[in-house]
XYZ file of C-alpha atoms in Angstrom:
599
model
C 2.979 -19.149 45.268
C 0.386 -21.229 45.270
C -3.196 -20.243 45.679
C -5.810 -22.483 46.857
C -9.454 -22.294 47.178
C -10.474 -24.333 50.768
C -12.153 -27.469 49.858
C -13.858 -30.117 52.118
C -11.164 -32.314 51.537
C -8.273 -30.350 52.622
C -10.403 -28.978 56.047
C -10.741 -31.993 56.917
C -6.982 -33.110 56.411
C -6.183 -30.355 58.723
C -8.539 -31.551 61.584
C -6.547 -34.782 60.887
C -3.712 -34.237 61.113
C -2.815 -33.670 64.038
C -5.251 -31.803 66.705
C -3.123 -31.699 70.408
C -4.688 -29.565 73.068
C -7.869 -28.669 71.489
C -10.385 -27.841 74.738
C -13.481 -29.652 74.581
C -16.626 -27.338 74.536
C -18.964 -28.628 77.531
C -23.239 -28.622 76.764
C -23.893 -25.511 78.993
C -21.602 -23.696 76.258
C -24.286 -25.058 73.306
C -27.416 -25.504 75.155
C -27.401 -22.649 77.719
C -29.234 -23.685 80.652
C -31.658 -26.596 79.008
C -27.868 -28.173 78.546
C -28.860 -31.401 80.512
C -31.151 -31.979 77.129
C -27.850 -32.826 75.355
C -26.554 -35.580 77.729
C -30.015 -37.055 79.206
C -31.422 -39.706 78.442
C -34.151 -38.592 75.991
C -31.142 -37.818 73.647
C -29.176 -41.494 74.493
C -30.382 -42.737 70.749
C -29.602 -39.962 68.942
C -26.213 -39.835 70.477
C -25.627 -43.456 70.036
C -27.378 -43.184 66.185
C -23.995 -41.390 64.682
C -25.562 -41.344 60.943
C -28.665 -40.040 59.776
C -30.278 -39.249 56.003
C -31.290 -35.848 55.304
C -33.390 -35.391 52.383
C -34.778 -32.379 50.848
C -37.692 -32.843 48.450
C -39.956 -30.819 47.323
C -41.061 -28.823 43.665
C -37.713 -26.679 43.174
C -36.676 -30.886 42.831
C -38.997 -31.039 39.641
C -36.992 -27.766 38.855
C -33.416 -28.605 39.121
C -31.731 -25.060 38.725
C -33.816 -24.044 36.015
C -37.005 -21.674 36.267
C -38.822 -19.454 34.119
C -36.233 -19.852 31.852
C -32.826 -19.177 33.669
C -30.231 -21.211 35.243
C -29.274 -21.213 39.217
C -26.196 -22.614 39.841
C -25.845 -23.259 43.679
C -28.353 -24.777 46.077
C -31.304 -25.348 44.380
C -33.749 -25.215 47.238
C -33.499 -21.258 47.262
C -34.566 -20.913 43.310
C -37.735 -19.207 44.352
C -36.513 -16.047 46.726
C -32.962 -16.395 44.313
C -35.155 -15.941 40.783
C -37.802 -13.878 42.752
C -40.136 -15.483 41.261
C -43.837 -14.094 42.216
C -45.805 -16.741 45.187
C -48.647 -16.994 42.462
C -46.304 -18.208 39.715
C -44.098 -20.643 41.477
C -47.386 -22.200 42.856
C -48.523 -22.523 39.054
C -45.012 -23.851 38.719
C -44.624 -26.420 41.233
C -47.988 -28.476 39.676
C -45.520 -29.970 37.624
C -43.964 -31.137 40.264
C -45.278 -35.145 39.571
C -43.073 -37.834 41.359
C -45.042 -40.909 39.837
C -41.552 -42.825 40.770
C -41.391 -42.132 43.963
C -41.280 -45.053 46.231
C -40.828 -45.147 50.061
C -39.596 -48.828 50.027
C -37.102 -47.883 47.606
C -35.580 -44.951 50.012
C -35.880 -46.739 53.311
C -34.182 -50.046 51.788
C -30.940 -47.412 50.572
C -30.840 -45.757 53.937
C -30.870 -49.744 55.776
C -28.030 -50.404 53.304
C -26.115 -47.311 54.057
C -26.510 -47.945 57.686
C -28.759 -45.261 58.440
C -30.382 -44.941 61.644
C -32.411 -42.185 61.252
C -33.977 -39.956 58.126
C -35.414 -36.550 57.784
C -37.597 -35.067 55.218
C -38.066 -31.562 54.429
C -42.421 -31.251 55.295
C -42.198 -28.096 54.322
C -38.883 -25.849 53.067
C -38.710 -21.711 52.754
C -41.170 -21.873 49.708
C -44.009 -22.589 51.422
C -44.836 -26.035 50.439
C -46.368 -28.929 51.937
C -45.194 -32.473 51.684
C -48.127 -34.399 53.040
C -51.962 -33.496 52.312
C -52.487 -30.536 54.810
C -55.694 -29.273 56.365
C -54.521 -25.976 57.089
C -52.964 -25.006 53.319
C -53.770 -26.046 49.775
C -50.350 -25.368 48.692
C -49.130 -29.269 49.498
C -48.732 -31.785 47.383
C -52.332 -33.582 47.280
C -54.104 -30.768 46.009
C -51.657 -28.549 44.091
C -49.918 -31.393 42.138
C -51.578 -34.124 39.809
C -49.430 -36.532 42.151
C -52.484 -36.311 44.713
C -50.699 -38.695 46.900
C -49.451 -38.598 50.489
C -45.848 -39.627 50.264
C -44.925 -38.651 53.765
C -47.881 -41.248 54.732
C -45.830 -44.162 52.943
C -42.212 -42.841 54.430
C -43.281 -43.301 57.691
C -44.801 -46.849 57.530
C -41.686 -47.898 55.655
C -39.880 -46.389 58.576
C -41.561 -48.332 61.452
C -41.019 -51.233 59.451
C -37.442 -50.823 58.996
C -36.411 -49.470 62.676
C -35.618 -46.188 61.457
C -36.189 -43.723 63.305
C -38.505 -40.423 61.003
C -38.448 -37.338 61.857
C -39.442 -33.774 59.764
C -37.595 -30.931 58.749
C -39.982 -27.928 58.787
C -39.194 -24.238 58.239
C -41.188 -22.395 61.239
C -40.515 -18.519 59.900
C -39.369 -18.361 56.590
C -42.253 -19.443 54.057
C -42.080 -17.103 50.595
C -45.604 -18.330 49.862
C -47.171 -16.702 52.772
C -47.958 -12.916 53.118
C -47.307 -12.796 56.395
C -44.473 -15.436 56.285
C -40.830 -14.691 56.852
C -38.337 -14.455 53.918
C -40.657 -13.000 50.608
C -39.888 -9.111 50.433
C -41.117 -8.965 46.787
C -44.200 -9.803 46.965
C -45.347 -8.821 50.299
C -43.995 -5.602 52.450
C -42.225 -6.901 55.322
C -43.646 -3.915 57.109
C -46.639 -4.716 56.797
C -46.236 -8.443 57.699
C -48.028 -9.718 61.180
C -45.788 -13.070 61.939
C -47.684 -13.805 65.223
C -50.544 -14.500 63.041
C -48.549 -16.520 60.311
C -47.559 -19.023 63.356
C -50.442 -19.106 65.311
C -52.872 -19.830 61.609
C -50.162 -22.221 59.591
C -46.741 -22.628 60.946
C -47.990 -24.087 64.670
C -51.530 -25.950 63.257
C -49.484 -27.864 60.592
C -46.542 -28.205 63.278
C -49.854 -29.905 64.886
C -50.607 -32.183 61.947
C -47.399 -33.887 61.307
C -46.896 -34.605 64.906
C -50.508 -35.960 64.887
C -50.940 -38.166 61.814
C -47.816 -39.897 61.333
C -46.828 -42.031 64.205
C -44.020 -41.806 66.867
C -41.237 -39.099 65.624
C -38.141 -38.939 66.418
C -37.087 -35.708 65.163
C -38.886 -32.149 64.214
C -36.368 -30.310 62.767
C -36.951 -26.493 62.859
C -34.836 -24.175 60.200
C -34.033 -20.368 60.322
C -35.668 -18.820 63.141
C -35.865 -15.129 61.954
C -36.872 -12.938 64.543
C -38.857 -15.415 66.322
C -38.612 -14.214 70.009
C -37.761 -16.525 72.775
C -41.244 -16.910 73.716
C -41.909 -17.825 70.032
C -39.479 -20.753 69.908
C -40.447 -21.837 73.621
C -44.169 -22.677 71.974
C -42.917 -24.567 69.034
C -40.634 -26.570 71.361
C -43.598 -26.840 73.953
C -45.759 -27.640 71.781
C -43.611 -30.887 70.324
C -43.208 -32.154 73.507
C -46.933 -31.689 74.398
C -48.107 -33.750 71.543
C -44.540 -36.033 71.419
C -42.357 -36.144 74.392
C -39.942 -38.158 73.663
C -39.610 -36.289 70.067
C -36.293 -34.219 69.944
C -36.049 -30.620 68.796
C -33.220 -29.093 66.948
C -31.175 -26.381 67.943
C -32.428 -24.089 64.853
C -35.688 -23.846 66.846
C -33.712 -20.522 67.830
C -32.975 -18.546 71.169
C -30.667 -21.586 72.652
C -33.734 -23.926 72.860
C -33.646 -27.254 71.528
C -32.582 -30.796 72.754
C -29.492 -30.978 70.364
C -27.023 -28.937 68.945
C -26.804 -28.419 64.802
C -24.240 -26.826 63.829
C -23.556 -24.712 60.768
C -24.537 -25.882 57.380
C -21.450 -28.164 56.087
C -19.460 -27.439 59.338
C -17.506 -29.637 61.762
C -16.262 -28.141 64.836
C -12.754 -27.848 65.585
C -12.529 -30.178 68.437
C -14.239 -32.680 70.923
C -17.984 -31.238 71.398
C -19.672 -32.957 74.826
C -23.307 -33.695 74.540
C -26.156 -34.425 71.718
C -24.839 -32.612 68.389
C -24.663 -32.877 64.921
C -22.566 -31.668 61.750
C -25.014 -31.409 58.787
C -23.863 -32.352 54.873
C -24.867 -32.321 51.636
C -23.577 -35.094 49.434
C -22.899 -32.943 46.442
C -23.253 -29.191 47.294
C -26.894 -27.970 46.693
C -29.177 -29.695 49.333
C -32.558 -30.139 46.747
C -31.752 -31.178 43.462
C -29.756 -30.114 40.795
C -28.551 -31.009 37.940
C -25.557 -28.832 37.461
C -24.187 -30.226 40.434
C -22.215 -33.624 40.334
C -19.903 -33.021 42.360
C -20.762 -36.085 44.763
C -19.066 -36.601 47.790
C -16.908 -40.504 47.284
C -16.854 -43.047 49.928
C -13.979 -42.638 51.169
C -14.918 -38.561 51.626
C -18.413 -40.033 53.291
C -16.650 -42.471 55.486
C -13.582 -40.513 56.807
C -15.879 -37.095 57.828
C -18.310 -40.107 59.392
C -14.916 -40.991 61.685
C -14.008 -37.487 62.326
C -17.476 -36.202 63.339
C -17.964 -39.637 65.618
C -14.389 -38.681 67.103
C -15.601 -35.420 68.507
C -18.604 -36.934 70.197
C -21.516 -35.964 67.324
C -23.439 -37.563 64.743
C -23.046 -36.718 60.571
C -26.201 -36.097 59.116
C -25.756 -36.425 55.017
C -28.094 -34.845 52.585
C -29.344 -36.555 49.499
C -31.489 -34.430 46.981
C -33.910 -36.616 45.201
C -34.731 -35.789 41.824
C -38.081 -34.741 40.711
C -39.568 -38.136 39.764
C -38.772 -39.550 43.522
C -35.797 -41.211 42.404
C -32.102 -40.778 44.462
C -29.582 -39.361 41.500
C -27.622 -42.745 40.996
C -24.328 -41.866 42.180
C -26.123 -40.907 45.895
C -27.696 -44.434 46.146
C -23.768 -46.098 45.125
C -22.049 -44.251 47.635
C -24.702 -44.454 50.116
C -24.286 -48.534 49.749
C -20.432 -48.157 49.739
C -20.545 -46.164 53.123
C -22.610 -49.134 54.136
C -20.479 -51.880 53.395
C -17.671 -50.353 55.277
C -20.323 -49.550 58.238
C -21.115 -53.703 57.452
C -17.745 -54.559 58.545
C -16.570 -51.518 60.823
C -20.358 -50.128 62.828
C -18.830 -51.258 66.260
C -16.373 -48.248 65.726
C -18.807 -45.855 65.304
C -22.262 -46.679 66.416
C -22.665 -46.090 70.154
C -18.966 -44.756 70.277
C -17.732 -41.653 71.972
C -15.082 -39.045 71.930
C -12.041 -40.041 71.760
C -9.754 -38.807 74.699
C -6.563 -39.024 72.844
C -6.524 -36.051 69.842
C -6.542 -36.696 65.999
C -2.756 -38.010 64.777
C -1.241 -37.741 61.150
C -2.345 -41.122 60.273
C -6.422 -40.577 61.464
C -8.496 -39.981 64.220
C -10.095 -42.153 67.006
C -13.513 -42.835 68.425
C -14.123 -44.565 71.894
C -15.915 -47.119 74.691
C -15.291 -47.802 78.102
C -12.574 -50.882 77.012
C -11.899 -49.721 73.804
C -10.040 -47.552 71.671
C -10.596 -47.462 67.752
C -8.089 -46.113 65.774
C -9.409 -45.298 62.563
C -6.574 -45.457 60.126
C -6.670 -43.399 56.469
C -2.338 -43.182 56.371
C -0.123 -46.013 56.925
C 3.198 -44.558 58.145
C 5.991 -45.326 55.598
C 7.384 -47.436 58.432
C 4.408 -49.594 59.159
C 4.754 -48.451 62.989
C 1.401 -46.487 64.316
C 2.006 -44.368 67.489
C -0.680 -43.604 70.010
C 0.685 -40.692 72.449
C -0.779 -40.245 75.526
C -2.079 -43.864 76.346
C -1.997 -44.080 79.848
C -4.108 -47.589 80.124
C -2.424 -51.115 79.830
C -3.160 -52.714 76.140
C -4.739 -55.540 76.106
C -5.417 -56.425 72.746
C -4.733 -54.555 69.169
C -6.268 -55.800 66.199
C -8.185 -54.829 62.866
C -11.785 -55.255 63.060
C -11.480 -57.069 59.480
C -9.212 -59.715 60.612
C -8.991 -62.102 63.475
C -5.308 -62.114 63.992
C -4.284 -59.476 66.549
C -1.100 -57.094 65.652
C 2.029 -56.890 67.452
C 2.614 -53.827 69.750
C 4.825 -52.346 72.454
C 4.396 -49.620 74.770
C 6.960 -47.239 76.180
C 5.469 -45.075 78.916
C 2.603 -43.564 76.949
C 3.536 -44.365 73.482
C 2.059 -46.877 72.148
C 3.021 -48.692 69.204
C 1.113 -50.516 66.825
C 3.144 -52.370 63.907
C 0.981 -52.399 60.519
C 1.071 -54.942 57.911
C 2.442 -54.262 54.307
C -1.215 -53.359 52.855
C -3.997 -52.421 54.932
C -7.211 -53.998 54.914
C -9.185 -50.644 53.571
C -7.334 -47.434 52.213
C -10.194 -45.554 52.941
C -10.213 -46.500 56.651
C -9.253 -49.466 58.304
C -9.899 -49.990 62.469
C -7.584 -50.870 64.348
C -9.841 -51.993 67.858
C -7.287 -51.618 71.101
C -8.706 -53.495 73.661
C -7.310 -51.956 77.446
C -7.406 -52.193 81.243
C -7.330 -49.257 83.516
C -8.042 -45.904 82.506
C -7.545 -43.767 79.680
C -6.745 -40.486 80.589
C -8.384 -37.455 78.079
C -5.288 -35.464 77.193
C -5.980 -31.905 76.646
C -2.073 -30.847 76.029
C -0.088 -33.028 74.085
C 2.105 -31.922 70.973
C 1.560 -32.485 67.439
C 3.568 -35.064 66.060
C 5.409 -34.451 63.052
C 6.835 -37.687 61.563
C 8.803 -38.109 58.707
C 6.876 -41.274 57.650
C 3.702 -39.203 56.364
C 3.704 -36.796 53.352
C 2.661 -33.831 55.716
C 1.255 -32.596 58.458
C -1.052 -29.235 58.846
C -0.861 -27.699 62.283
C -4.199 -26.084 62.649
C -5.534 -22.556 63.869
C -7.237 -24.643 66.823
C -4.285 -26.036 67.782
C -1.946 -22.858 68.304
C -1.048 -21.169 72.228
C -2.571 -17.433 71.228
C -0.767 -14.549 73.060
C -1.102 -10.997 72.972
C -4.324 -9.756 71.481
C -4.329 -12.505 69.111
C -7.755 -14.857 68.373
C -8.967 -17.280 66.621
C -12.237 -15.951 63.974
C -14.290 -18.433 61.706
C -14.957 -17.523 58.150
C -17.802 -18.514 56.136
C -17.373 -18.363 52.083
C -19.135 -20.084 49.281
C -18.452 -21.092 45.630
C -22.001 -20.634 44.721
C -25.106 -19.128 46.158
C -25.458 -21.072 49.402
C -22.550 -23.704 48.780
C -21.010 -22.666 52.752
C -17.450 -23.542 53.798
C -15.948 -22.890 57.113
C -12.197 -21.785 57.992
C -11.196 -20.548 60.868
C -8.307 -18.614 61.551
C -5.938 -17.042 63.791
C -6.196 -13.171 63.342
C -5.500 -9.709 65.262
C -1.791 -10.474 64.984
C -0.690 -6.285 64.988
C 2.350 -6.216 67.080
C 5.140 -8.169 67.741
C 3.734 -9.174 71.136
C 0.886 -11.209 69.029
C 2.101 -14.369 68.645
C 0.449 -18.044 67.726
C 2.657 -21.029 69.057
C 2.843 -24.356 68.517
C 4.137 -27.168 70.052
C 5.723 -29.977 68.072
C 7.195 -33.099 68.695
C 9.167 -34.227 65.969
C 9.658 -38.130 66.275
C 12.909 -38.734 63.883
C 15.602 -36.402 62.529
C 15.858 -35.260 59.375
C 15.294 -31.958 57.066
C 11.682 -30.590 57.269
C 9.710 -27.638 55.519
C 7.876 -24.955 57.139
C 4.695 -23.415 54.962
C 2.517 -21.060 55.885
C -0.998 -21.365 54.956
C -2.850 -18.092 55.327
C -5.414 -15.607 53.487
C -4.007 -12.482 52.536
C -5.772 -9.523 51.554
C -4.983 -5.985 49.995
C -4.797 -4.949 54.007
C -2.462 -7.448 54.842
C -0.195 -7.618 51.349
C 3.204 -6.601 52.481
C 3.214 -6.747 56.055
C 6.392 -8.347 57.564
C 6.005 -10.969 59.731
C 8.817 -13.562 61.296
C 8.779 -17.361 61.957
C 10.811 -18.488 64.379
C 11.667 -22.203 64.869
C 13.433 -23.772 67.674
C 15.719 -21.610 70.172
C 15.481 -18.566 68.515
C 15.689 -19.022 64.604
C 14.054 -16.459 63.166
C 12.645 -16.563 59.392
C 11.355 -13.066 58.294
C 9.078 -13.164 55.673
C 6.476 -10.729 53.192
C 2.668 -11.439 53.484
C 1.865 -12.065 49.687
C -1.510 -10.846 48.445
C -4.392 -14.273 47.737
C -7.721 -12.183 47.183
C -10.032 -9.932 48.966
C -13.127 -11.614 51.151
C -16.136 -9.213 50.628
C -19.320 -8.692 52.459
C -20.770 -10.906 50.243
C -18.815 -13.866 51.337
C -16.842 -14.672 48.197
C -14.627 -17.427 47.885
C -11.777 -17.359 50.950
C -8.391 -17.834 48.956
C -5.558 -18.979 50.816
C -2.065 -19.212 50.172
C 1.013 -21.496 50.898
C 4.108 -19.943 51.075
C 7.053 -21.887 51.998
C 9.731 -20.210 53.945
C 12.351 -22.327 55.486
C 13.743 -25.471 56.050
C 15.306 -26.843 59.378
C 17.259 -29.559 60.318
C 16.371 -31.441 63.048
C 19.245 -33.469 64.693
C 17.679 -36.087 67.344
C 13.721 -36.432 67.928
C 12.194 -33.866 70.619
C 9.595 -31.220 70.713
C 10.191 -27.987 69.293
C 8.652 -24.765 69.104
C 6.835 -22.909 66.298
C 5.992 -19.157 66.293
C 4.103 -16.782 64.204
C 4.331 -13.040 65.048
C 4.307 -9.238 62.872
C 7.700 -7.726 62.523
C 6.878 -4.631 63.998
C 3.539 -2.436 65.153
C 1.324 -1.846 62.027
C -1.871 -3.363 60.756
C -2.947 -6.964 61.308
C -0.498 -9.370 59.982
C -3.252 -12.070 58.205
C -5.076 -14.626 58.492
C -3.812 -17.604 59.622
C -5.296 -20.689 58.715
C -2.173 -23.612 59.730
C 1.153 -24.290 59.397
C 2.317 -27.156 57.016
C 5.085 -29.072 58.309
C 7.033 -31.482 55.056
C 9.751 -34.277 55.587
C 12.522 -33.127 52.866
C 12.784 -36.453 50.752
């Protein structure tokens, strides 16, 4: 048995490989009733943008993980309510917060170079903080720092000169530094707390400022909502597009306001996603500095989750932390410019892009325009021959965006075939542009192709035909403090009647194994279960204990246990079930089947 602990790398191999029928959530499902925001044309650049820079700066920067003497592993922007240290204190703190190297030049030119279009800044985070030289606090960085600059001021000329689009990140309930701000229980008694009066004397009047003093925005940002009420959020959105109308609003201005959608921290949704959204990153894991954590994301991570977010309709904002002196940590600003290059060469299958109406295959995933299909390609088959399923328009044209010379192809019915040279132009991800006539159908219910020319393919929760009482449940876990992941899973599987299926369509014969990828608890350690393959195969089978997923939301372990292998005579679609034995408890939690050509 083999126990593994979810990284980013292997989620996002399973929403590769292979993602047939997934239904695509429509705006009304995100945005409630203001879902025309999401699609209008207010929104049209952000949708069109498909990269942006985060950036969290502030003093727990200068910090780094450390603080009155103890080390935070985890995301460093949380040091103060993680440590507890007193408001007074960190405020004594943070004047060493200094960043004499700090140049807004310096930042904007990365961000061109990475192919940026748009960047924003945490004004103010949870602490309390202010980023720009605020009238209605002292706690900002003119006047509780020797820096006694406005960097914010410099940002946003270097901005306008550039073409990139600013906008602010600003926390509009949590503030630790406040007594009546959300988040600081240890200083101040949340009972006694009066947050109407904490919005209407800081959080709305510096709101006020940074929409006032810096130009045209493009973005304000809001973060944890508490227990704003819906009134509460309408102001703060109201009152952006009072001062800034064609400013956007995120989402996490709470109570299903907001002009786009953000969702989770680290978290891309399972399929296509209509309307303005956004998955959020962090290139290493903490979101401010730290420097325990080098565990960067590489290029070919950046670029491929760039592709996959752009092939379900959103944008991917990444997260650099600066370090305390205003410089990017070195290995940010490399892999920034490395995402760039490729965004040099390969932007036309990305920027301005949609959806793709054809699902993710084994081989990569696929963005779209009217015309044109982009088939972003991070596995060549063993055989050199791509298939398309489900291409109902007449090709045109297929060839690599690096490269004049077009490839050969065929099509039979809706197959399309695409033959690949020896070596492809980029391992990471090389674009294949198909250039069509007609109309390409979005297909909604196609099978998952399982090919013996790639090492393997992971049929995903999202993917399976639920019956019974069965459903699908997302988990959230972290390594560290604040470190999120996402899994979602198939669960409520208690009676035999409680099945997942899949559809597969295996495209040559041969010997292939079935594992089962699941999380298995002391609840669900024993159970019986059976797989059944085919026309009736069955494979009984033991759920096998991987570790127990507290309250706390430790680490989600999964495990791959392998329990058949079937022989496949000609190439066809098959079926794949998943159901309990007999009535008992639920069965587990089922995160995707891996399907493996027998070599």
């Amino acid at each position: 048995m083999i126990l593994q602990r979810i990284k980013y790398a292997a989620l996002l191999a399973g929403c590769l490989l292979g993602s047939a029928g997934l239904r695509a959530q429509q705006p009304e499902e995100l945005w409630g009733k203001n879902a025309e925001a999401g699609q209008g044309e207010k929104t049209r650049w952000f949708r069109e943008a498909k990269f942006g820079l985060f950036l969290h700066w502030g003093p727990y920067s200068h910090f780094a993980g450390d603080i009155r003497g103890k080390r935070y592993y985890g995301i460093s922007e949380w040091i103060m309510k993680r440590d507890q240290t007193p408001a007074a204190e960190y405020a004594r703190l943070a004047a060493g917060f200094n960043p004499t190297e700090y140049s807004a030049e310096e930042w904007v030119a990365i961000a061109k170079a990475a192919g940026v279009k748009y960047i924003v800044l945490t004004a103010k985070h949870h602490d309390g903080f202010a980023m720009w030289d605020s009238k209605v606090s002292d706690f900002d960085i003119v006047d509780a720092t020797p820096y006694k600059k406005d960097p914010i001021k410099d940002l946003a000329a270097a901005c306008r000169k550039a073409g990139i689009k600013l906008g602010f990140y600003y926390s509009q309930f949590q503030d630790w530094h406040e007594p009546n701000g959300g988040g600081n229980n240890w200083d101040f008694d949340n009972a006694k707390k009066d947050y109407a009066a904490y919005y209407r004397g800081k959080s709305l009047p510096q709101i006020t400022e940074l929409l006032s003093n810096y130009g045209p925005l493009g973005i304000i940002w809001f973060d944890t909502p508490g227990n704003m009420s819906k009134e509460e959020s309408a102001a703060f959105l109201a009152k952006v597009h009072q001062l800034q109308p064609d400013c956007l609003v995120s989402s996490r201005v709470g109570n299903g306001l907001g002009d786009f959608k953000d969702f989770g921290d680290g978290e891309v949704p399972p399929g296509v996603v209509k309307g303005a959204w956004e998955a959020i990153f962090t290139h290493n894991d903490s979101w401010g500095y730290s420097r325990y954590d080098r565990n960067f994301k590489s290029p070919a991570e950046m670029i491929r989750l760039l592709a996959d977010v752009a092939s379900k309709g959103g944008n991917l904002m990444m997260n650099i932390g600066p370090m305390g002196n205003g410089k990017f940590p070195a290995l940010s600003e490399q892999y920034f410019r490395a995402t760039g290059d490729w965004l040099k060469r390969n932007g036309e299958a990305i920027y301005g892009t949609d959806y793709s109406p054809i699902p993710p295959q084994p081989w990569g995933v696929m963005t779209h325009r009217k015309g044109t299909l982009y088939l972003h390609v991070f596995e060549r088959p063993a055989n050199g021959k791509l298939l398309v399923p489900g291409f109902s328009a007449k090709v045109r044209e297929a060839r690599f965006l690096q490269g004049e010379k077009g490839l050969v192809y065929n099509q039979a019915g809706e197959d399309l075939y695409i033959q690949l040279p020896p070596q492809l132009p980029d391992e990471r991800n090389s674009v294949v542009a198909v250039k069509y006539a007609g109309e390409l159908k979005e297909q909604t219910d196609l099978p998952v192709v399982v090919s013996s020319n790639y090492e393997k393919v992971l049929l995903t929760a999202q993917q399976a035909t639920l019956q019974g009482k069965t459903e699908r449940k997302q988990f959230t876990h972290s390594y560290y403090f604040g470190d999120w992941k996402h899994a979602l899973c198939i669960v409520g599987q208690k009676s035999p009647a409680d099945v997942a299926k899949y559809r597969v369509r295996f495209t040559e014969p041969g010997q292939y194994k079935i594992t089962l990828r699941y999380a298995g608890d002391s609840t669900h350690a024993g159970r019986q279960g059976v797989l059944t393959v085919g026309k009736g195969e069955d494979y009984p089978f033991q759920v096998l204990f991987s570790g127990n997923y507290t309250t706390n939301k430790r680490p989600l372990l999964f495990v791959d246990q392998a329990l058949s292998i079937v022989t496949v005579n000609a190439p066809g679609e098959w079926e794949i079930g998943i159901r309990p034995e007999t009535e008992g408890g639920e069965l587990f939690r089922l995160n995707g089947v891996v399907i493996e050509p027998v070599r």
